[in-house]
Amino acid sequence: MYRHKYSMILIIFMTCCPDQILGTNSTNGTITNFNGDFVNTTSGTTRRPISQTSEVANISTADGARLQKYWQAFQNVLLNPNIIGVVQKQIGNFIQSNNVSFPISIMTPGNLQKVLQLLGSGSSNQQGLSQYAGQLANIPNEIQNLGDGLSQNISSQCNSDIQIILSELMNRKQWAIQLIDAAGKIPAGLLDGNMMWTGSYDECLAVHAGKFDGKYCMASLPLTDILGSVTNFPGGFTVKIGICVPNSCTALESKTVINLLLEMIPLGQSTLQTTSVGCSEPLEYDAVGIAGLTVCCVFATLMILSTLFDVVYYQKKSKEKVLSESIVSSENQYQIDSEVTEQQIKSQQTGMLTRLAMTFSVYTNGKKLLNTEQGSGALTAINGIRFLSISWVVLGHAFSSARDQMQNLTYISEFINNWTSMVIVNALLSVDSFFALSGLLVSYLFMKEMKREKGRINWFMFYFHRFWRLTPAYMLVIFLDMSLFPYLGEGPFFTKGGPDGELCRKFWWKNILYINNVVNPKEMCFPLSWYLANDMQFYVVSPLLLVPLYFSKKIGIAVNALALLGITIASGVISSHYGLLPTLMSADVTALMGQYSHYIYKYYMVPWCRMGPYIVGIVTGYTIYQTNGQYKIPKVLNLLIWLVMAVIACVVLYGISGPVNGHLWDNGVTSLYNALHRSVWGMCVCWVIFACVTGNGGIVNDFLSWKLFVPLGRLSYCIYLTHILVINYYFQTMRQPLYGTTLEYTFIFLGCLVLSILTATVATLAFETPMMALEKIIFRRGTK
């Protein structure tokens, strides 16, 4: 502060008033230089200052008055910002237009001390300038100590490159200035929670110094002790600051350099040290990465060849065969090519080899995906509920995934204070919608299969079909995630090795066995897969609930009621024991952090607390099967039930507004909510499906049965698998922190949803649909 202000003032005043400041005598041409001597500008002779010679006695009273007048004029200039502003602008224009640079050497500590002597004891800022001069005088010693510390703690190459940077900074080389400019700076918005001082990632990587290039690193810097009570964030105030270092320096060496520099900052009793440093390193494809590329190439080749066979050979041959057999009358009239229907082509017998050759055909599989026709007995409203539910999942994850990249963390607390935000805060209910749908479909299809097979069922196919339905696409997405994701992006937030790389390489076997939610769940590969593990576990035990229902309605209902009661009691007891909150987001951060881990791993992910909606779905599917989709409800009663269900759903969804805003419930009330709300939500979802299927849905059924939802509903599984990759990629490749607003999140959600639909389409055509077609070919399913 002193350096910028007073050095400029002195330069300005020396330019404007040389006689007054430098002691120029208009009559004898003498000036005072920075060595404290008087120089005669006419003869070039030098003499000692008047204070050190007998000439001091020769100063007349008039000269003293004149000097006092000049000194007063100097003080007036110091106190007049308008004059300073005008003169600074003029000098700045002159410097810029003439490329003038002032030598740094004139700002030495010794010269500053001389300036203080010239100012005299009357200056009110002399003490501050003296302190600054003392600190400046100590800088050479600090730099020397820094150099010694660097040479002892880092490699010779890293040390040499850093010395080059310091040297070239003095020479004002652009690349050296660019390297410093790319580093993070203290930004605005600290009190809003701006802990991400990223700097410029791309500017750092663009540094090419000849012997080395720039490498971007991110350092963690705890500031809680220094800032004290200025900030009040849970877990303290630890910033992430970007730095640009030579690529010859490792992350550990960069940490050493940073800490040595931080030691130079005078903070009194406080200390400032970085706790960790992570650097972006160019990745070489390892064996797993090469395997991932190979898998992608294999599937792409299969899709191309299969599509060419389908379009070039099979479709043409099928149409020719239909035309040759399409004599419609004795008049020998033939259908023209445009009149050949798709149904006629499908009616031709196709051999196994031909069907295998078309398994990966984008043309055929794409038509199946986009087909909006549904067979008789289809539960059409389920398509709309599927897509809306998966959109809700994407919305919740888009919001929650952004917290690590936000520069205004206080927005979260402001956002959740609004009751409308409960749709996002309580988005966890979207998963319970899927559990209810899954139970309903399993029950409905099981009952139809049992009826067709007269009470018998192929249990091997019962389980194999489910495993084959979920696993191939699931495993392939995980494999591509851990093998290729680390190579697809970069940035200050990009996770080295990918978000799931290391865990998936170690624990993928738990996913394929569907036990990852109960066996060491804290080290879970692909965290979203806890839902798939629960769904498979529910499916495995579902015959215990389905078989009694088929053979005896009373016994079946009793068994399901007891199972639901057990799930409810277990959920309530666990919630009470661990003192859980009814939400994963609350303004009472202390209470939230104290139970967060228990909520996730003891309550949220375990099947004995999540099966409630699934059981409700099983009973609803059985009811739809029993009524054959025909159950007319009087209009008044139907409207009353819709109203009651809507109120109950709103209570479940918005009722947690109090705890979210910090007004915690009693432990008993919270336990009751945690025990019941998921099953109650499943009941509301099942009512919507039952009402729509039985003709009591009205306009709701018209909307949910909209044909656009048919292909979107088919994509819901792959959207679930891929949407988190889209979200992670977006946030991890950002270059600057996100400033959260409602509008910003709206665009993020819509963008992520559309991109998730596109990636899910690719995954469906490449993985899911071909694998289902292979199952039908191998086991000859769907040929009847």
PDB file of N, CA and C in Angstrom, residues 432 534 538 563-582 598-599 602-613 615 667-680:
ATOM      1  N   ASP A 432     -38.313 -44.078  -4.817  1.00  0.00           N
ATOM      2  CA  ASP A 432     -39.420 -44.881  -4.305  1.00  0.00           C
ATOM      3  C   ASP A 432     -40.507 -45.056  -5.355  1.00  0.00           C
ATOM      4  N   ASN A 534     -30.676 -52.993  -4.530  1.00  0.00           N
ATOM      5  CA  ASN A 534     -31.940 -53.147  -3.810  1.00  0.00           C
ATOM      6  C   ASN A 534     -33.005 -53.779  -4.694  1.00  0.00           C
ATOM      7  N   PHE A 538     -34.885 -57.259  -3.937  1.00  0.00           N
ATOM      8  CA  PHE A 538     -36.336 -57.358  -3.815  1.00  0.00           C
ATOM      9  C   PHE A 538     -36.883 -58.428  -4.758  1.00  0.00           C
ATOM     10  N   ALA A 563     -45.057 -58.401   5.951  1.00  0.00           N
ATOM     11  CA  ALA A 563     -43.767 -57.942   5.426  1.00  0.00           C
ATOM     12  C   ALA A 563     -43.678 -56.415   5.450  1.00  0.00           C
ATOM     13  N   LEU A 564     -44.762 -55.751   5.067  1.00  0.00           N
ATOM     14  CA  LEU A 564     -44.780 -54.286   5.086  1.00  0.00           C
ATOM     15  C   LEU A 564     -44.671 -53.764   6.509  1.00  0.00           C
ATOM     16  N   LEU A 565     -45.348 -54.422   7.441  1.00  0.00           N
ATOM     17  CA  LEU A 565     -45.274 -54.018   8.841  1.00  0.00           C
ATOM     18  C   LEU A 565     -43.841 -54.169   9.368  1.00  0.00           C
ATOM     19  N   GLY A 566     -43.188 -55.263   9.004  1.00  0.00           N
ATOM     20  CA  GLY A 566     -41.811 -55.462   9.443  1.00  0.00           C
ATOM     21  C   GLY A 566     -40.871 -54.401   8.893  1.00  0.00           C
ATOM     22  N   ILE A 567     -41.036 -54.055   7.617  1.00  0.00           N
ATOM     23  CA  ILE A 567     -40.209 -52.992   7.018  1.00  0.00           C
ATOM     24  C   ILE A 567     -40.455 -51.668   7.721  1.00  0.00           C
ATOM     25  N   THR A 568     -41.706 -51.376   8.023  1.00  0.00           N
ATOM     26  CA  THR A 568     -42.052 -50.119   8.686  1.00  0.00           C
ATOM     27  C   THR A 568     -41.433 -50.035  10.076  1.00  0.00           C
ATOM     28  N   ILE A 569     -41.553 -51.114  10.853  1.00  0.00           N
ATOM     29  CA  ILE A 569     -40.991 -51.128  12.207  1.00  0.00           C
ATOM     30  C   ILE A 569     -39.470 -50.996  12.159  1.00  0.00           C
ATOM     31  N   ALA A 570     -38.829 -51.732  11.235  1.00  0.00           N
ATOM     32  CA  ALA A 570     -37.365 -51.659  11.125  1.00  0.00           C
ATOM     33  C   ALA A 570     -36.910 -50.250  10.786  1.00  0.00           C
ATOM     34  N   SER A 571     -37.611 -49.582   9.885  1.00  0.00           N
ATOM     35  CA  SER A 571     -37.243 -48.215   9.501  1.00  0.00           C
ATOM     36  C   SER A 571     -37.386 -47.259  10.676  1.00  0.00           C
ATOM     37  N   GLY A 572     -38.491 -47.391  11.414  1.00  0.00           N
ATOM     38  CA  GLY A 572     -38.704 -46.503  12.552  1.00  0.00           C
ATOM     39  C   GLY A 572     -37.695 -46.711  13.663  1.00  0.00           C
ATOM     40  N   VAL A 573     -37.371 -47.976  13.943  1.00  0.00           N
ATOM     41  CA  VAL A 573     -36.413 -48.276  15.013  1.00  0.00           C
ATOM     42  C   VAL A 573     -35.023 -47.751  14.657  1.00  0.00           C
ATOM     43  N   ILE A 574     -34.593 -47.977  13.428  1.00  0.00           N
ATOM     44  CA  ILE A 574     -33.273 -47.500  12.998  1.00  0.00           C
ATOM     45  C   ILE A 574     -33.213 -45.986  13.040  1.00  0.00           C
ATOM     46  N   SER A 575     -34.274 -45.331  12.588  1.00  0.00           N
ATOM     47  CA  SER A 575     -34.311 -43.867  12.623  1.00  0.00           C
ATOM     48  C   SER A 575     -34.235 -43.343  14.048  1.00  0.00           C
ATOM     49  N   SER A 576     -34.969 -43.965  14.946  1.00  0.00           N
ATOM     50  CA  SER A 576     -34.964 -43.527  16.348  1.00  0.00           C
ATOM     51  C   SER A 576     -33.620 -43.790  17.012  1.00  0.00           C
ATOM     52  N   HIS A 577     -33.028 -44.954  16.712  1.00  0.00           N
ATOM     53  CA  HIS A 577     -31.768 -45.326  17.348  1.00  0.00           C
ATOM     54  C   HIS A 577     -30.641 -44.369  16.979  1.00  0.00           C
ATOM     55  N   TYR A 578     -30.560 -43.987  15.727  1.00  0.00           N
ATOM     56  CA  TYR A 578     -29.476 -43.118  15.272  1.00  0.00           C
ATOM     57  C   TYR A 578     -29.847 -41.638  15.296  1.00  0.00           C
ATOM     58  N   GLY A 579     -31.084 -41.326  15.710  1.00  0.00           N
ATOM     59  CA  GLY A 579     -31.498 -39.921  15.758  1.00  0.00           C
ATOM     60  C   GLY A 579     -31.466 -39.252  14.403  1.00  0.00           C
ATOM     61  N   LEU A 580     -31.980 -39.940  13.389  1.00  0.00           N
ATOM     62  CA  LEU A 580     -31.902 -39.432  12.019  1.00  0.00           C
ATOM     63  C   LEU A 580     -32.840 -38.260  11.800  1.00  0.00           C
ATOM     64  N   LEU A 581     -32.486 -37.432  10.835  1.00  0.00           N
ATOM     65  CA  LEU A 581     -33.373 -36.378  10.364  1.00  0.00           C
ATOM     66  C   LEU A 581     -34.252 -36.941   9.248  1.00  0.00           C
ATOM     67  N   PRO A 582     -35.335 -36.261   8.903  1.00  0.00           N
ATOM     68  CA  PRO A 582     -36.174 -36.749   7.801  1.00  0.00           C
ATOM     69  C   PRO A 582     -35.669 -36.313   6.432  1.00  0.00           C
ATOM     70  N   HIS A 598     -24.925 -42.175   9.040  1.00  0.00           N
ATOM     71  CA  HIS A 598     -25.897 -43.178   9.482  1.00  0.00           C
ATOM     72  C   HIS A 598     -27.121 -43.187   8.575  1.00  0.00           C
ATOM     73  N   TYR A 599     -27.577 -42.019   8.155  1.00  0.00           N
ATOM     74  CA  TYR A 599     -28.744 -41.924   7.281  1.00  0.00           C
ATOM     75  C   TYR A 599     -28.499 -42.680   5.975  1.00  0.00           C
ATOM     76  N   LYS A 602     -27.071 -46.756   7.018  1.00  0.00           N
ATOM     77  CA  LYS A 602     -27.881 -47.578   7.918  1.00  0.00           C
ATOM     78  C   LYS A 602     -29.373 -47.561   7.558  1.00  0.00           C
ATOM     79  N   TYR A 603     -29.781 -46.546   6.811  1.00  0.00           N
ATOM     80  CA  TYR A 603     -31.212 -46.394   6.552  1.00  0.00           C
ATOM     81  C   TYR A 603     -31.524 -46.293   5.057  1.00  0.00           C
ATOM     82  N   TYR A 604     -30.803 -45.435   4.337  1.00  0.00           N
ATOM     83  CA  TYR A 604     -31.182 -45.102   2.971  1.00  0.00           C
ATOM     84  C   TYR A 604     -30.882 -46.218   1.977  1.00  0.00           C
ATOM     85  N   MET A 605     -29.789 -46.944   2.148  1.00  0.00           N
ATOM     86  CA  MET A 605     -29.356 -47.916   1.152  1.00  0.00           C
ATOM     87  C   MET A 605     -29.742 -49.357   1.453  1.00  0.00           C
ATOM     88  N   VAL A 606     -30.195 -49.639   2.625  1.00  0.00           N
ATOM     89  CA  VAL A 606     -30.399 -51.041   3.013  1.00  0.00           C
ATOM     90  C   VAL A 606     -31.796 -51.512   2.616  1.00  0.00           C
ATOM     91  N   PRO A 607     -31.925 -52.761   2.171  1.00  0.00           N
ATOM     92  CA  PRO A 607     -33.224 -53.241   1.669  1.00  0.00           C
ATOM     93  C   PRO A 607     -34.293 -53.342   2.740  1.00  0.00           C
ATOM     94  N   TRP A 608     -33.900 -53.606   4.007  1.00  0.00           N
ATOM     95  CA  TRP A 608     -34.915 -53.758   5.049  1.00  0.00           C
ATOM     96  C   TRP A 608     -35.545 -52.431   5.465  1.00  0.00           C
ATOM     97  N   CYS A 609     -35.083 -51.328   4.881  1.00  0.00           N
ATOM     98  CA  CYS A 609     -35.747 -50.036   5.106  1.00  0.00           C
ATOM     99  C   CYS A 609     -36.357 -49.465   3.826  1.00  0.00           C
ATOM    100  N   ARG A 610     -36.118 -50.122   2.672  1.00  0.00           N
ATOM    101  CA  ARG A 610     -36.555 -49.531   1.406  1.00  0.00           C
ATOM    102  C   ARG A 610     -37.591 -50.361   0.652  1.00  0.00           C
ATOM    103  N   MET A 611     -37.971 -51.522   1.181  1.00  0.00           N
ATOM    104  CA  MET A 611     -38.842 -52.408   0.420  1.00  0.00           C
ATOM    105  C   MET A 611     -40.321 -52.053   0.523  1.00  0.00           C
ATOM    106  N   GLY A 612     -40.662 -51.092   1.353  1.00  0.00           N
ATOM    107  CA  GLY A 612     -42.068 -50.734   1.540  1.00  0.00           C
ATOM    108  C   GLY A 612     -42.792 -50.414   0.247  1.00  0.00           C
ATOM    109  N   PRO A 613     -42.317 -49.456  -0.584  1.00  0.00           N
ATOM    110  CA  PRO A 613     -43.011 -49.157  -1.848  1.00  0.00           C
ATOM    111  C   PRO A 613     -43.087 -50.366  -2.780  1.00  0.00           C
ATOM    112  N   ILE A 615     -43.445 -53.526  -1.916  1.00  0.00           N
ATOM    113  CA  ILE A 615     -44.542 -54.389  -1.451  1.00  0.00           C
ATOM    114  C   ILE A 615     -45.892 -53.792  -1.834  1.00  0.00           C
ATOM    115  N   ASN A 667     -37.717 -36.540  18.028  1.00  0.00           N
ATOM    116  CA  ASN A 667     -37.199 -37.792  17.483  1.00  0.00           C
ATOM    117  C   ASN A 667     -38.317 -38.786  17.175  1.00  0.00           C
ATOM    118  N   GLY A 668     -39.369 -38.789  17.977  1.00  0.00           N
ATOM    119  CA  GLY A 668     -40.479 -39.696  17.726  1.00  0.00           C
ATOM    120  C   GLY A 668     -41.215 -39.360  16.453  1.00  0.00           C
ATOM    121  N   VAL A 669     -41.466 -38.073  16.221  1.00  0.00           N
ATOM    122  CA  VAL A 669     -42.155 -37.646  14.994  1.00  0.00           C
ATOM    123  C   VAL A 669     -41.298 -37.958  13.777  1.00  0.00           C
ATOM    124  N   THR A 670     -40.003 -37.682  13.888  1.00  0.00           N
ATOM    125  CA  THR A 670     -39.097 -37.980  12.772  1.00  0.00           C
ATOM    126  C   THR A 670     -39.068 -39.471  12.464  1.00  0.00           C
ATOM    127  N   SER A 671     -39.029 -40.279  13.501  1.00  0.00           N
ATOM    128  CA  SER A 671     -38.998 -41.734  13.296  1.00  0.00           C
ATOM    129  C   SER A 671     -40.282 -42.219  12.629  1.00  0.00           C
ATOM    130  N   LEU A 672     -41.418 -41.646  13.010  1.00  0.00           N
ATOM    131  CA  LEU A 672     -42.687 -42.013  12.387  1.00  0.00           C
ATOM    132  C   LEU A 672     -42.688 -41.641  10.908  1.00  0.00           C
ATOM    133  N   TYR A 673     -42.180 -40.462  10.597  1.00  0.00           N
ATOM    134  CA  TYR A 673     -42.115 -40.036   9.193  1.00  0.00           C
ATOM    135  C   TYR A 673     -41.198 -40.955   8.392  1.00  0.00           C
ATOM    136  N   ASN A 674     -40.013 -41.241   8.926  1.00  0.00           N
ATOM    137  CA  ASN A 674     -39.072 -42.105   8.217  1.00  0.00           C
ATOM    138  C   ASN A 674     -39.596 -43.528   8.070  1.00  0.00           C
ATOM    139  N   ALA A 675     -40.446 -43.947   8.983  1.00  0.00           N
ATOM    140  CA  ALA A 675     -40.998 -45.295   8.907  1.00  0.00           C
ATOM    141  C   ALA A 675     -42.095 -45.414   7.852  1.00  0.00           C
ATOM    142  N   LEU A 676     -42.850 -44.340   7.644  1.00  0.00           N
ATOM    143  CA  LEU A 676     -44.061 -44.436   6.826  1.00  0.00           C
ATOM    144  C   LEU A 676     -43.979 -43.760   5.466  1.00  0.00           C
ATOM    145  N   HIS A 677     -43.191 -42.689   5.345  1.00  0.00           N
ATOM    146  CA  HIS A 677     -43.400 -41.806   4.199  1.00  0.00           C
ATOM    147  C   HIS A 677     -43.071 -42.476   2.863  1.00  0.00           C
ATOM    148  N   ARG A 678     -42.139 -43.398   2.814  1.00  0.00           N
ATOM    149  CA  ARG A 678     -41.793 -44.029   1.539  1.00  0.00           C
ATOM    150  C   ARG A 678     -42.918 -44.966   1.074  1.00  0.00           C
ATOM    151  N   SER A 679     -43.456 -45.738   1.987  1.00  0.00           N
ATOM    152  CA  SER A 679     -44.568 -46.619   1.627  1.00  0.00           C
ATOM    153  C   SER A 679     -45.802 -45.818   1.243  1.00  0.00           C
ATOM    154  N   VAL A 680     -46.044 -44.729   1.955  1.00  0.00           N
ATOM    155  CA  VAL A 680     -47.201 -43.876   1.641  1.00  0.00           C
ATOM    156  C   VAL A 680     -47.030 -43.248   0.265  1.00  0.00           C
TER     157      VAL A 680
END
